[in-house]
CSV table of C-alpha atoms in Angstrom, one decimal:
chain,number,residue,atom,x,y,z
A,1,MET,CA,-14.6,8.7,-5.4
A,2,ASN,CA,-17.3,8.3,-2.7
A,3,ALA,CA,-16.8,4.8,-2.4
A,4,HIS,CA,-13.4,4.9,-1.6
A,5,GLY,CA,-13.6,7.8,0.4
A,6,ILE,CA,-11.7,10.2,-1.8
A,7,ASP,CA,-12.5,13.9,-1.2
A,8,VAL,CA,-10.6,15.4,-4.1
A,9,SER,CA,-9.2,14.3,-7.5
A,10,VAL,CA,-7.1,15.6,-10.2
A,11,LEU,CA,-8.3,14.6,-13.7
A,12,SER,CA,-6.1,14.3,-16.8
A,13,LEU,CA,-6.3,13.4,-20.4
A,14,GLY,CA,-5.0,9.7,-20.9
A,15,ASN,CA,-3.0,8.3,-23.7
A,16,PRO,CA,-1.9,9.1,-26.4
A,17,GLN,CA,-2.5,12.7,-25.4
A,18,LEU,CA,-2.8,14.8,-28.6
A,19,ASP,CA,0.3,13.2,-30.2
A,20,PHE,CA,-1.7,11.7,-33.1
A,21,LEU,CA,-3.0,15.1,-34.3
A,22,GLU,CA,-0.3,15.8,-36.9
A,23,ASN,CA,-1.9,19.2,-38.0
A,24,GLY,CA,-0.6,21.8,-35.3
A,25,ASP,CA,-3.5,24.2,-35.9
A,26,GLU,CA,-6.0,21.4,-35.2
A,27,ALA,CA,-3.9,20.3,-32.3
A,28,VAL,CA,-4.1,23.8,-30.6
A,29,HIS,CA,-8.0,24.0,-31.2
A,30,VAL,CA,-8.4,20.6,-29.8
A,31,ALA,CA,-6.2,21.2,-26.7
A,32,LYS,CA,-8.1,24.5,-25.8
A,33,ARG,CA,-11.3,22.8,-26.2
A,34,ILE,CA,-10.5,19.9,-24.0
A,35,ASN,CA,-8.9,22.3,-21.1
A,36,SER,CA,-12.1,24.3,-21.4
A,37,GLU,CA,-14.1,21.3,-21.2
A,38,LEU,CA,-12.1,20.0,-18.2
A,39,GLN,CA,-12.8,23.4,-16.4
A,40,ASP,CA,-16.4,23.3,-17.0
A,41,LEU,CA,-16.7,19.6,-15.7
A,42,CYS,CA,-14.6,20.5,-12.6
A,43,SER,CA,-16.5,23.5,-11.7
A,44,GLN,CA,-19.7,21.4,-11.2
A,45,TYR,CA,-17.9,19.9,-8.1
A,46,PRO,CA,-16.2,22.7,-6.5
A,47,ALA,CA,-13.3,21.8,-4.1
A,48,ARG,CA,-13.4,18.3,-5.3
A,49,LEU,CA,-12.2,18.2,-8.9
A,50,PHE,CA,-9.1,19.9,-10.5
A,51,PHE,CA,-7.4,19.0,-13.7
A,52,LEU,CA,-4.0,18.9,-15.5
A,53,GLY,CA,-4.2,20.5,-18.9
A,54,CYS,CA,-3.1,19.0,-22.2
A,55,LEU,CA,-0.6,20.6,-24.5
A,56,PRO,CA,-0.6,20.4,-28.6
A,57,THR,CA,3.0,19.4,-28.9
A,58,THR,CA,2.7,18.8,-32.7
A,59,ALA,CA,2.1,22.7,-32.9
A,60,SER,CA,4.7,25.5,-33.0
A,61,LEU,CA,6.3,26.6,-29.9
A,62,PRO,CA,4.5,30.1,-30.1
A,63,ALA,CA,1.2,28.1,-30.4
A,64,ILE,CA,2.0,26.0,-27.5
A,65,HIS,CA,2.7,29.1,-25.5
A,66,SER,CA,-0.8,30.3,-26.4
A,67,CYS,CA,-2.4,27.3,-25.1
A,68,ILE,CA,-0.6,27.8,-21.9
A,69,GLN,CA,-1.7,31.4,-21.7
A,70,HIS,CA,-5.1,30.0,-22.3
A,71,LEU,CA,-4.7,27.6,-19.5
A,72,GLN,CA,-3.6,30.3,-17.0
A,73,THR,CA,-7.3,31.8,-17.6
A,74,LEU,CA,-8.7,28.4,-16.1
A,75,PRO,CA,-8.6,28.7,-12.3
A,76,LEU,CA,-9.1,24.8,-11.9
A,77,HIS,CA,-6.0,23.8,-13.7
A,78,ARG,CA,-3.1,22.4,-11.6
A,79,GLY,CA,-0.3,21.7,-14.2
A,80,VAL,CA,0.1,20.0,-17.6
A,81,VAL,CA,0.3,16.5,-18.9
A,82,MET,CA,2.1,15.4,-21.9
A,83,GLY,CA,3.4,12.3,-23.7
A,84,TYR,CA,7.2,11.3,-23.6
A,85,ARG,CA,7.7,11.9,-27.3
A,86,GLY,CA,7.7,15.8,-26.5
A,87,PHE,CA,8.2,17.3,-30.0
A,88,GLY,CA,8.9,14.0,-31.5
A,89,ASN,CA,12.5,13.2,-30.4
A,90,GLY,CA,11.7,12.6,-26.6
A,91,LEU,CA,12.1,14.8,-23.5
A,92,ASP,CA,15.8,15.1,-23.6
A,93,ASP,CA,15.7,17.0,-27.2
A,94,PRO,CA,17.2,20.5,-26.7
A,95,SER,CA,14.3,21.9,-28.8
A,96,ILE,CA,11.8,21.4,-25.8
A,97,LEU,CA,14.1,23.5,-23.4
A,98,PRO,CA,12.0,26.7,-24.1
A,99,LEU,CA,8.8,24.9,-23.2
A,100,PHE,CA,10.4,23.5,-19.9
A,101,HIS,CA,11.5,27.1,-19.1
A,102,THR,CA,8.1,28.4,-19.6
A,103,LEU,CA,6.4,25.6,-17.5
A,104,ALA,CA,9.0,26.2,-14.7
A,105,ASP,CA,8.5,29.8,-14.8
A,106,GLN,CA,4.7,29.5,-14.5
A,107,LYS,CA,5.2,26.8,-11.9
A,108,LEU,CA,3.3,24.4,-13.6
A,109,PRO,CA,4.2,20.7,-12.8
A,110,VAL,CA,4.3,18.5,-15.7
A,111,LEU,CA,2.7,14.9,-15.6
A,112,PRO,CA,4.6,13.1,-18.6
A,113,VAL,CA,2.3,9.9,-19.3
A,114,SER,CA,4.0,6.8,-20.9
A,115,LEU,CA,2.8,4.0,-23.2
A,116,GLY,CA,5.6,1.9,-22.0
A,117,PHE,CA,4.9,2.3,-18.3
A,118,SER,CA,7.6,2.0,-16.0
A,119,THR,CA,10.1,1.0,-18.4
A,120,GLU,CA,9.6,4.0,-20.5
A,121,THR,CA,9.5,6.2,-17.5
A,122,THR,CA,12.9,5.1,-16.5
A,123,MET,CA,14.5,5.5,-19.9
A,124,ALA,CA,13.1,8.9,-20.5
A,125,ILE,CA,14.1,10.6,-17.2
A,126,THR,CA,17.4,8.8,-17.6
A,127,ARG,CA,17.9,10.4,-20.9
A,128,MET,CA,16.8,14.0,-19.4
A,129,TYR,CA,19.4,13.4,-16.8
A,130,LEU,CA,22.2,12.7,-18.9
A,131,ALA,CA,21.3,15.4,-21.4
A,132,GLY,CA,21.4,18.0,-18.5
A,133,ILE,CA,17.9,19.1,-18.8
A,134,PHE,CA,17.7,19.6,-15.0
A,135,ASP,CA,20.8,21.6,-14.8
A,136,SER,CA,19.4,23.8,-17.5
A,137,VAL,CA,15.9,24.1,-16.0
A,138,PRO,CA,16.5,23.7,-12.2
A,139,GLY,CA,13.0,24.7,-11.6
A,140,LEU,CA,11.3,22.0,-13.5
A,141,GLN,CA,8.8,19.9,-11.7
A,142,LEU,CA,7.9,16.5,-13.0
A,143,ILE,CA,5.2,14.2,-11.6
A,144,LEU,CA,6.2,10.5,-12.5
A,145,SER,CA,3.6,7.8,-12.6
A,146,HIS,CA,4.3,4.3,-11.3
A,147,ALA,CA,6.6,5.5,-8.6
A,148,GLY,CA,9.3,6.6,-11.0
A,149,GLY,CA,9.8,3.2,-12.4
A,150,MET,CA,13.2,1.8,-11.8
A,151,LEU,CA,14.7,5.2,-10.8
A,152,PRO,CA,14.9,4.8,-7.0
A,153,PHE,CA,16.9,1.6,-7.7
A,154,SER,CA,19.1,2.7,-10.6
A,155,ALA,CA,19.7,6.2,-9.4
A,156,ARG,CA,23.3,5.7,-8.6
A,157,ARG,CA,24.2,3.7,-11.5
A,158,ILE,CA,22.7,6.4,-13.7
A,159,GLU,CA,25.0,9.3,-12.3
A,160,ARG,CA,28.3,7.4,-12.9
A,161,PHE,CA,28.0,8.0,-16.7
A,162,VAL,CA,28.4,11.8,-16.6
A,163,LYS,CA,29.1,14.7,-14.5
A,164,ARG,CA,25.9,16.5,-13.4
A,165,LYS,CA,24.5,17.5,-10.4
A,166,SER,CA,23.6,14.7,-8.3
A,167,ILE,CA,20.7,12.4,-9.3
A,168,TRP,CA,19.7,12.6,-5.5
A,169,ASP,CA,19.4,16.3,-5.9
A,170,VAL,CA,17.2,15.8,-9.0
A,171,LEU,CA,15.0,13.3,-7.4
A,172,ARG,CA,14.5,15.4,-4.2
A,173,GLY,CA,14.2,18.7,-6.1
A,174,ASN,CA,12.6,18.1,-9.5
A,175,ILE,CA,10.7,14.8,-8.9
A,176,LEU,CA,7.3,14.1,-7.6
A,177,LEU,CA,5.8,10.5,-7.6
A,178,ASP,CA,2.6,8.7,-7.5
A,179,GLY,CA,2.5,5.9,-5.2
A,180,ILE,CA,0.9,3.4,-7.8
A,181,VAL,CA,3.0,0.3,-6.9
A,182,PHE,CA,0.5,-2.0,-5.1
A,183,ASP,CA,3.1,-2.9,-2.3
A,184,LYS,CA,4.9,-1.5,0.5
A,185,ILE,CA,8.5,-2.5,-0.7
A,186,PRO,CA,8.8,-0.4,-3.6
A,187,LEU,CA,6.5,2.4,-2.2
A,188,ARG,CA,9.2,2.6,0.7
A,189,ALA,CA,11.8,2.8,-1.9
A,190,ALA,CA,10.0,5.5,-3.7
A,191,ALA,CA,9.5,7.6,-0.4
A,192,ASP,CA,13.3,7.1,0.4
A,193,ALA,CA,14.4,8.1,-3.0
A,194,VAL,CA,12.7,11.5,-3.5
A,195,GLY,CA,11.2,12.1,0.4
A,196,VAL,CA,7.9,10.9,1.6
A,197,GLU,CA,6.6,14.5,1.3
A,198,ARG,CA,6.9,14.3,-2.5
A,199,VAL,CA,5.1,11.3,-2.9
A,200,MET,CA,1.0,11.3,-3.6
A,201,PHE,CA,-1.8,8.6,-3.8
A,202,GLY,CA,-2.9,7.7,-7.5
A,203,THR,CA,-5.7,5.6,-8.6
A,204,ASP,CA,-5.0,4.9,-12.3
A,205,HIS,CA,-8.8,5.1,-12.8
A,206,PRO,CA,-10.4,4.2,-15.0
A,207,LEU,CA,-7.7,2.5,-17.3
A,208,PHE,CA,-7.6,-0.9,-15.9
A,209,PRO,CA,-10.9,-3.0,-15.1
A,210,SER,CA,-11.5,-4.1,-11.5
A,211,LEU,CA,-11.8,-7.6,-10.5
A,212,ARG,CA,-13.7,-6.8,-7.3
A,213,LYS,CA,-17.5,-7.3,-7.4
A,214,GLU,CA,-18.2,-5.0,-4.6
A,215,GLY,CA,-18.0,-1.9,-6.5
A,216,LEU,CA,-14.5,-1.0,-5.3
A,217,TYR,CA,-11.6,-0.4,-7.6
A,218,ASP,CA,-8.7,-2.9,-7.2
A,219,ILE,CA,-5.9,-0.3,-7.7
A,220,CYS,CA,-7.4,2.1,-5.3
A,221,VAL,CA,-7.7,-0.6,-2.5
A,222,LYS,CA,-4.1,-2.0,-3.3
A,223,ASN,CA,-2.4,1.4,-3.3
A,224,ARG,CA,-4.3,2.4,0.1
A,225,ASP,CA,-3.2,-0.7,1.6
A,226,ALA,CA,0.3,-0.5,0.4
A,227,ALA,CA,0.5,2.9,2.1
A,228,GLU,CA,-1.0,1.8,5.4
A,229,ALA,CA,1.5,-1.2,5.4
A,230,CYS,CA,4.4,0.8,4.7
A,231,PHE,CA,3.8,4.0,6.9
A,232,GLY,CA,1.1,2.9,9.5
A,233,LYS,CA,-2.4,4.3,9.3
A,234,ASP,CA,-1.9,6.5,12.1
A,235,ALA,CA,1.5,8.0,10.9
A,236,SER,CA,1.9,11.5,9.5
A,237,GLU,CA,3.5,10.0,6.4
A,238,TYR,CA,0.6,8.1,5.6
A,239,GLU,CA,-1.7,11.1,5.8
A,240,GLY,CA,0.7,12.7,3.7
A,241,VAL,CA,0.8,10.2,0.8
A,242,MET,CA,-2.9,9.7,0.9
A,243,GLY,CA,-3.7,13.5,0.5
A,244,ALA,CA,-2.2,16.1,2.3
A,245,ASN,CA,1.2,16.1,0.1
A,246,ALA,CA,-1.1,16.5,-2.9
A,247,VAL,CA,-2.9,19.2,-1.4
A,248,ARG,CA,0.0,21.2,-0.6
A,249,ILE,CA,2.0,20.5,-3.9
A,250,LEU,CA,-0.8,21.0,-6.2
A,251,ASN,CA,-2.7,23.7,-4.0
A,252,LEU,CA,-6.0,21.6,-4.0
A,253,ARG,CA,-8.0,24.2,-2.3
């Protein structure tokens, strides 16, 4: 963070989340332990570190709700992270609707993390749209990695297949994006699709090794340079993507 001039970061658990824990009781115990440890870690760096909590999606719905209640006692959490498998049948599975309603009611944004990167993100959110998830839970807020995959490019095609509320209303009302695309062209498309005020800088650290030898992390540098080339370093849009949007959306204060 110091090397790249990053003032504040939001931490989250990486893949495969807790999906590999088949025993629901064990998953609940592990989720609460991880969330408590993240709270303890972030509290060592006041105003610099926050976190997204993890959920035990192999547990029963009441048990998952108990984890959400526990998470609400941890002041440095700013949302939740989960895999795209949901309860085992994807995020368009009707059985997950009660959880989405709870997360929306609690105003907890959800970062679904994929194993299939942009392709899985595109497929999963398309299925959610076609299944009417966003009609059923209009307050649901998703943070999509990799600038939403192909969604900015395929949005109009997606909404041709079923009569739902406009895909553009979903993108601009339910979807938040990171800016991890390395280039100004896809970043511009992402900003136009959801609104530049809903795009946030991301690092992917430490998931991929850096090729740089001077101590800087490739992805941080490339995404910063892409934002500068797209918006201009002195523009308010650049300031928003590089930090102000996340501070506002996730209340990083």
